[in-house]
PDB file of C-alpha atoms in Angstrom:
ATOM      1  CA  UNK A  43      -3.474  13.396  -0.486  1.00  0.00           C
ATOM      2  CA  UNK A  44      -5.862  13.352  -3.802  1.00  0.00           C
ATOM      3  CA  UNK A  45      -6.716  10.046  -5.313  1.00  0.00           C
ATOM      4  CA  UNK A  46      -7.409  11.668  -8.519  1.00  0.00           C
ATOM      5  CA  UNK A  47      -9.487   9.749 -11.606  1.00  0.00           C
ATOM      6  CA  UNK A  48      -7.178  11.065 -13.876  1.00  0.00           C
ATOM      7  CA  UNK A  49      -4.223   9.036 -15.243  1.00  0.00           C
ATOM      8  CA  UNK A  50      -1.018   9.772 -13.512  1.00  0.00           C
ATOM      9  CA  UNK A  51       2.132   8.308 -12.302  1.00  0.00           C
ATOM     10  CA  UNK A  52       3.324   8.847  -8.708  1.00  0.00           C
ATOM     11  CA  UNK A  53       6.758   8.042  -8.499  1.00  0.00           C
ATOM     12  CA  UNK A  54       8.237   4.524 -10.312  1.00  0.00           C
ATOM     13  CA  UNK A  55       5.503   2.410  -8.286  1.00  0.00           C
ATOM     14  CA  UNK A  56       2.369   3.865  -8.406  1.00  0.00           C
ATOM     15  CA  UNK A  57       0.171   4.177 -11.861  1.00  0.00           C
ATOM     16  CA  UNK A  58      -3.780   5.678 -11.232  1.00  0.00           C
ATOM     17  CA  UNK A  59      -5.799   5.399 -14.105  1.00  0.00           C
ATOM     18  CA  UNK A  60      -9.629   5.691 -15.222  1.00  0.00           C
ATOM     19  CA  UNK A  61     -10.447   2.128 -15.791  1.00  0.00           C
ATOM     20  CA  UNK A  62     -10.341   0.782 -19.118  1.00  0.00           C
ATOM     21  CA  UNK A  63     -10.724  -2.922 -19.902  1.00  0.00           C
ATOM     22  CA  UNK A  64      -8.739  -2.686 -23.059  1.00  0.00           C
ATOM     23  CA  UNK A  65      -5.589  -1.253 -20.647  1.00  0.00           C
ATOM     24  CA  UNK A  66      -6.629  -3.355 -17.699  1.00  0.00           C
ATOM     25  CA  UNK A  67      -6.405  -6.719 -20.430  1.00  0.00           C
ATOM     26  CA  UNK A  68      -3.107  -5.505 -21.597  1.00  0.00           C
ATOM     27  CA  UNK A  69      -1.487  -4.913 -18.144  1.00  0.00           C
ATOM     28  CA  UNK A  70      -2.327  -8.096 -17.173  1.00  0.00           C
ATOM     29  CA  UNK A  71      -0.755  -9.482 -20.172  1.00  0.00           C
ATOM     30  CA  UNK A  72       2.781  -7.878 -19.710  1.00  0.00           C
ATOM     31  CA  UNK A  73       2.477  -8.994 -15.857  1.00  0.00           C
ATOM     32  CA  UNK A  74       2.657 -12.608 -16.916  1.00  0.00           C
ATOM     33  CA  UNK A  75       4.992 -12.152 -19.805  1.00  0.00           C
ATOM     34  CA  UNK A  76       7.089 -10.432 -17.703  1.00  0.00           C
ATOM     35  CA  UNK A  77       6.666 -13.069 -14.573  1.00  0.00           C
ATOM     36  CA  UNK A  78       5.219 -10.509 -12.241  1.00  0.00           C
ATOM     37  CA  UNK A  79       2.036 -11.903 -10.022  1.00  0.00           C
ATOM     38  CA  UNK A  80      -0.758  -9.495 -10.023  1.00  0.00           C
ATOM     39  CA  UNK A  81      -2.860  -9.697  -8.074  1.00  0.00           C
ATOM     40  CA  UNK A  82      -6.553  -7.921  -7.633  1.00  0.00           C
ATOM     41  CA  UNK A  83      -7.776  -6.563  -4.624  1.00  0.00           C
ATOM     42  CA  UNK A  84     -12.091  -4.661  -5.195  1.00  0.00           C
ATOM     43  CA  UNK A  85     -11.459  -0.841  -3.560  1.00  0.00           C
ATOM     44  CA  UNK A  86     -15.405  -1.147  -2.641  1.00  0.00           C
ATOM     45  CA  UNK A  87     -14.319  -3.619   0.351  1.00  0.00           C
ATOM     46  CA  UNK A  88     -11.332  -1.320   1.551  1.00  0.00           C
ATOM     47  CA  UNK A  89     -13.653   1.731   2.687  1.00  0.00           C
ATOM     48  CA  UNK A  90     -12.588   1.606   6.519  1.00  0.00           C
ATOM     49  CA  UNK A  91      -9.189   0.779   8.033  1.00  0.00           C
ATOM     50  CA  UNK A  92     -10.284  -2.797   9.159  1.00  0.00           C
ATOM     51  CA  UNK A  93     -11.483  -3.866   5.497  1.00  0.00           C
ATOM     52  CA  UNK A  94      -8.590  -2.552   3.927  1.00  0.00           C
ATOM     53  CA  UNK A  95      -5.831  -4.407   5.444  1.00  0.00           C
ATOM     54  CA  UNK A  96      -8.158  -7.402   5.886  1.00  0.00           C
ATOM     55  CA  UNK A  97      -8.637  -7.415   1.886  1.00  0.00           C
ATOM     56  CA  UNK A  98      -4.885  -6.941   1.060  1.00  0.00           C
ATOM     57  CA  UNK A  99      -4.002  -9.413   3.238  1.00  0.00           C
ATOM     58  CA  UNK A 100      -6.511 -11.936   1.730  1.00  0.00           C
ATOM     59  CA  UNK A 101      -5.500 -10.995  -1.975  1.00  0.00           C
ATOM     60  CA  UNK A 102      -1.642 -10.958  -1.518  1.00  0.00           C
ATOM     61  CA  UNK A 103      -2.240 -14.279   0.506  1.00  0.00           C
ATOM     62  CA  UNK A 104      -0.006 -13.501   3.493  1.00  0.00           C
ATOM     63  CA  UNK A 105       0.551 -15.908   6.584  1.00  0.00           C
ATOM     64  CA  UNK A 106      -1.790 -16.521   9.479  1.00  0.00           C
ATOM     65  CA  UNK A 107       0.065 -14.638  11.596  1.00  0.00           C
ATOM     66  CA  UNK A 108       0.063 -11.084   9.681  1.00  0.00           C
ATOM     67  CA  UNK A 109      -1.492  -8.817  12.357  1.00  0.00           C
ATOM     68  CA  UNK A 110      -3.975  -6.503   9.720  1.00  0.00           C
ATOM     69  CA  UNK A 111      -1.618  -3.266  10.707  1.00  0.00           C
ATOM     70  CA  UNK A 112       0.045  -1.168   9.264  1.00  0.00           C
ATOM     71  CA  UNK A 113       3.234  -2.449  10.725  1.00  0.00           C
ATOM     72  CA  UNK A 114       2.307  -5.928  10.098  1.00  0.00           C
ATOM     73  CA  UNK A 115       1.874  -4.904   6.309  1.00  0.00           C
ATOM     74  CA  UNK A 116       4.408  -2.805   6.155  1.00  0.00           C
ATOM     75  CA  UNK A 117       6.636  -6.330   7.375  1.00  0.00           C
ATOM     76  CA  UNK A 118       4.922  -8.626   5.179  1.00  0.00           C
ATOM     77  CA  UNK A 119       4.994  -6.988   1.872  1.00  0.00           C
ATOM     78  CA  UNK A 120       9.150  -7.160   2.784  1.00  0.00           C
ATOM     79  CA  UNK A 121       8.984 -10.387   3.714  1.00  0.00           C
ATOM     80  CA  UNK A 122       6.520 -11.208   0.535  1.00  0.00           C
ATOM     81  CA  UNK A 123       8.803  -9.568  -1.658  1.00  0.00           C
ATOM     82  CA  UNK A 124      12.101 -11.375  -0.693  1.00  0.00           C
ATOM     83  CA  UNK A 125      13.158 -13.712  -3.563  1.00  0.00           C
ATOM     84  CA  UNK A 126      16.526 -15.129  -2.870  1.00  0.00           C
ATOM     85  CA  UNK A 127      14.929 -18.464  -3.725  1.00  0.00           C
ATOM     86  CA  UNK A 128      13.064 -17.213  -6.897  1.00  0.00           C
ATOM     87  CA  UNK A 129       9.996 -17.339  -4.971  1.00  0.00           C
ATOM     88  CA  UNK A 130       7.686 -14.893  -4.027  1.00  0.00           C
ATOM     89  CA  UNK A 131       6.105 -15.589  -0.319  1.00  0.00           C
ATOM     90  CA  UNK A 132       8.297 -18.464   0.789  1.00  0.00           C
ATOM     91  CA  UNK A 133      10.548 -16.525   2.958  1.00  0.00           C
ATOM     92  CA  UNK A 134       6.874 -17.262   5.115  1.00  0.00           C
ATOM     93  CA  UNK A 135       8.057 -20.968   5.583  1.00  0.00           C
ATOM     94  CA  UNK A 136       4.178 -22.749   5.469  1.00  0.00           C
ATOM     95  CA  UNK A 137       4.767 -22.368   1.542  1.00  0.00           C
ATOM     96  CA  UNK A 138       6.920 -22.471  -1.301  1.00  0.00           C
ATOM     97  CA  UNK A 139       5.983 -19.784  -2.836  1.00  0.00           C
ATOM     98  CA  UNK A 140       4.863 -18.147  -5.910  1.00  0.00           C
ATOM     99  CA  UNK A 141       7.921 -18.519  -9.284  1.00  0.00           C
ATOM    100  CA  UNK A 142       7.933 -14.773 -10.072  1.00  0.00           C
ATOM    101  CA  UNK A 143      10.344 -11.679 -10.218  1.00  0.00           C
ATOM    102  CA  UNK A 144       7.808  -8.718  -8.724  1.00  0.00           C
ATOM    103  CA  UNK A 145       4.876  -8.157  -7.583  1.00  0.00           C
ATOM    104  CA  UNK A 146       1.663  -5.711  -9.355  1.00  0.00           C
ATOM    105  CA  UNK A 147      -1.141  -5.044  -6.312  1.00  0.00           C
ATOM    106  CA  UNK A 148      -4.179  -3.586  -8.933  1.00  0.00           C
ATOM    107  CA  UNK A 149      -6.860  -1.582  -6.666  1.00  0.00           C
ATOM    108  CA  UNK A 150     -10.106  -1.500  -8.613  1.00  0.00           C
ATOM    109  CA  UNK A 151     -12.716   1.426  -7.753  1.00  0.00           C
ATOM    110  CA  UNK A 152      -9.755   2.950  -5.980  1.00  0.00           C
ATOM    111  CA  UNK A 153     -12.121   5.894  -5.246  1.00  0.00           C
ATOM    112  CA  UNK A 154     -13.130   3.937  -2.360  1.00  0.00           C
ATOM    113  CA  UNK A 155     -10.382   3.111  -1.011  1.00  0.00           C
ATOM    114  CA  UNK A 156     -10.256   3.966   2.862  1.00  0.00           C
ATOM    115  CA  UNK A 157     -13.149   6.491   2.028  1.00  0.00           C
ATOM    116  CA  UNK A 158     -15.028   6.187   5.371  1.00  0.00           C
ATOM    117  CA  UNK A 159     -11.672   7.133   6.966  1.00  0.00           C
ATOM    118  CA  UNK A 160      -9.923  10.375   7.647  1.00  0.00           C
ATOM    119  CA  UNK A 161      -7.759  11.118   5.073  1.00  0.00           C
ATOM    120  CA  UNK A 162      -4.326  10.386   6.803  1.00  0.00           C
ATOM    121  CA  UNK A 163      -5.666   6.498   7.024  1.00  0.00           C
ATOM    122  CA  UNK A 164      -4.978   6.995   3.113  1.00  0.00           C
ATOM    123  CA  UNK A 165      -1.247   8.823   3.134  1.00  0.00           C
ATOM    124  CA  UNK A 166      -0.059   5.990   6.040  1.00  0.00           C
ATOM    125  CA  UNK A 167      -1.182   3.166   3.060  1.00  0.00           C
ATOM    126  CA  UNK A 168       0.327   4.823   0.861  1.00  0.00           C
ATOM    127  CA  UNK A 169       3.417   5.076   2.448  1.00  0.00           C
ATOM    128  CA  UNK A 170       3.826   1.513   3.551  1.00  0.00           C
ATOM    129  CA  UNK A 171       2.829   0.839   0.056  1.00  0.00           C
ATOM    130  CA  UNK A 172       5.942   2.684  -0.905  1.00  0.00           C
ATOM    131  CA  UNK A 173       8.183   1.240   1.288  1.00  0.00           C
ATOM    132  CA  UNK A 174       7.701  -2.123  -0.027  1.00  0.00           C
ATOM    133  CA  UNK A 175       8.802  -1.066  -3.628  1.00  0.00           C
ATOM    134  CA  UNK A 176      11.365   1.465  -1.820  1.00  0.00           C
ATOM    135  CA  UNK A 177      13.201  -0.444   1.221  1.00  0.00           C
ATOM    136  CA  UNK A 178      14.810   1.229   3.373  1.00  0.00           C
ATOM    137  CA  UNK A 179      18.769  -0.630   3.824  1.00  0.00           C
ATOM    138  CA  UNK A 180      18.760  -2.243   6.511  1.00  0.00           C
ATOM    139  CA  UNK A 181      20.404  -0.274   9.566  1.00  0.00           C
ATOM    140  CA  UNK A 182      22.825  -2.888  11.208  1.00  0.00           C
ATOM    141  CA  UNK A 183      24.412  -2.956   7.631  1.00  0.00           C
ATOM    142  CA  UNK A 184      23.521  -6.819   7.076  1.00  0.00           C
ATOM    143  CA  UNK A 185      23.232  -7.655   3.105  1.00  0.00           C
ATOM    144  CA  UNK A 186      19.927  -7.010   1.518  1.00  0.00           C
ATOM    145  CA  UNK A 187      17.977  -9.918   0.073  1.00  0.00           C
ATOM    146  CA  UNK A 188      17.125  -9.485  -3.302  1.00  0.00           C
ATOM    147  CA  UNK A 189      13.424  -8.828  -4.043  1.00  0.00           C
ATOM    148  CA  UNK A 190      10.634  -8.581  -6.416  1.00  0.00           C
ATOM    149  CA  UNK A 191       9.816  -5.399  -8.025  1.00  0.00           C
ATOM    150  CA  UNK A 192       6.660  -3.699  -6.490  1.00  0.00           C
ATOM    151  CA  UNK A 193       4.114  -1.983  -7.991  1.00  0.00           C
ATOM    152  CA  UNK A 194       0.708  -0.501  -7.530  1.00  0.00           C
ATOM    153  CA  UNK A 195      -2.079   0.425 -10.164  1.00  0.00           C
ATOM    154  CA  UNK A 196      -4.897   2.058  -9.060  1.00  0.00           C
ATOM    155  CA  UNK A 197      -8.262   2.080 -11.223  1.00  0.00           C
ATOM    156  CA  UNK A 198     -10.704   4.373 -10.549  1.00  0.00           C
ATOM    157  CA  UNK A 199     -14.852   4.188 -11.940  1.00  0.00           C
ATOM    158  CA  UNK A 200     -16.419   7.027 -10.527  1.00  0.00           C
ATOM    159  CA  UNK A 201     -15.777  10.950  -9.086  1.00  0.00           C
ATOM    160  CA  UNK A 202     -12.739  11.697  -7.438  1.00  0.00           C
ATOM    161  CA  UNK A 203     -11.823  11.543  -3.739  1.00  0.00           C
ATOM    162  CA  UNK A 204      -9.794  14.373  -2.264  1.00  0.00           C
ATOM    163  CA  UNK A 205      -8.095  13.885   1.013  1.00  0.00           C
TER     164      UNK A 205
END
């Protein structure tokens, strides 16, 4: 997997861009016009495995008892995400929960993102990443809640990482 400095869109979900505070201003902007929480999480304290999941799980607020794994992400994101209330987060149940219809995660100096790992620690992220704005249905056939769109912009500032 390359986590390129060059603009480019990866799928529906995922934007990666060169950052620009001019585009950075303006996606912001649409995100609360639009009622979408974004929320910020600094790629220079998600080099290893540990900080990453420690630092998304501080910016996107989740519950005491998310686990900082991959699994436990992967869970919480769904469980973030559900909205049949209107509310992001209260499926949790120690909150009500944020009034908005998606979710934007922004990286910033995505080129360090999981850099001190090997490069698979990036491509699992990702994919959990992508589950959450991709469920899967569930497999006993049970309704699916409705939930917030999901989205991911990555900004990088410096040279490429290729994985």
């Amino acid at each position: 997997m390359e986590l390129s400095t060059k603009d480019a869109a990866d799928g529906d979900w995922l934007r990666r861009s060169q950052y620009n505070r001019v585009i950075d201003s303006a996606v912001a902007r649409v995100a609360r016009r639009k009622g979408i929480h974004r929320v910020l999480v600094q790629g220079q304290r998600c080099r290893t495995y540990k900080d990453a999941l420690r630092s998304l799980g501080d910016a996107l607020e989740l519950p005491g008892y998310y686990g900082q794994n991959y699994d436990a992400l992967d869970e919480c994101l769904r469980e973030l995400l559900e909205i049949d209330d209107g509310h992001l987060g209260a499926v949790f149940g120690d909150r009500v929960g944020r009034p908005a219809s998606g979710l934007l995660v922004v990286i910033d100096y995505a080129e360090n993102l999981l850099a001190e790992e090997p490069p698979q620690e990036l491509a699992t992220l990702m994919s959990v990443l992508e589950r959450a704005a991709h469920p899967l249905p569930d497999p006993l056939g049970r309704p699916e809640p409705r939930t917030g769109s999901f989205d991911v912009l990555l900004f990088s500032r410096g040279s490429e990482r290729n994985s």
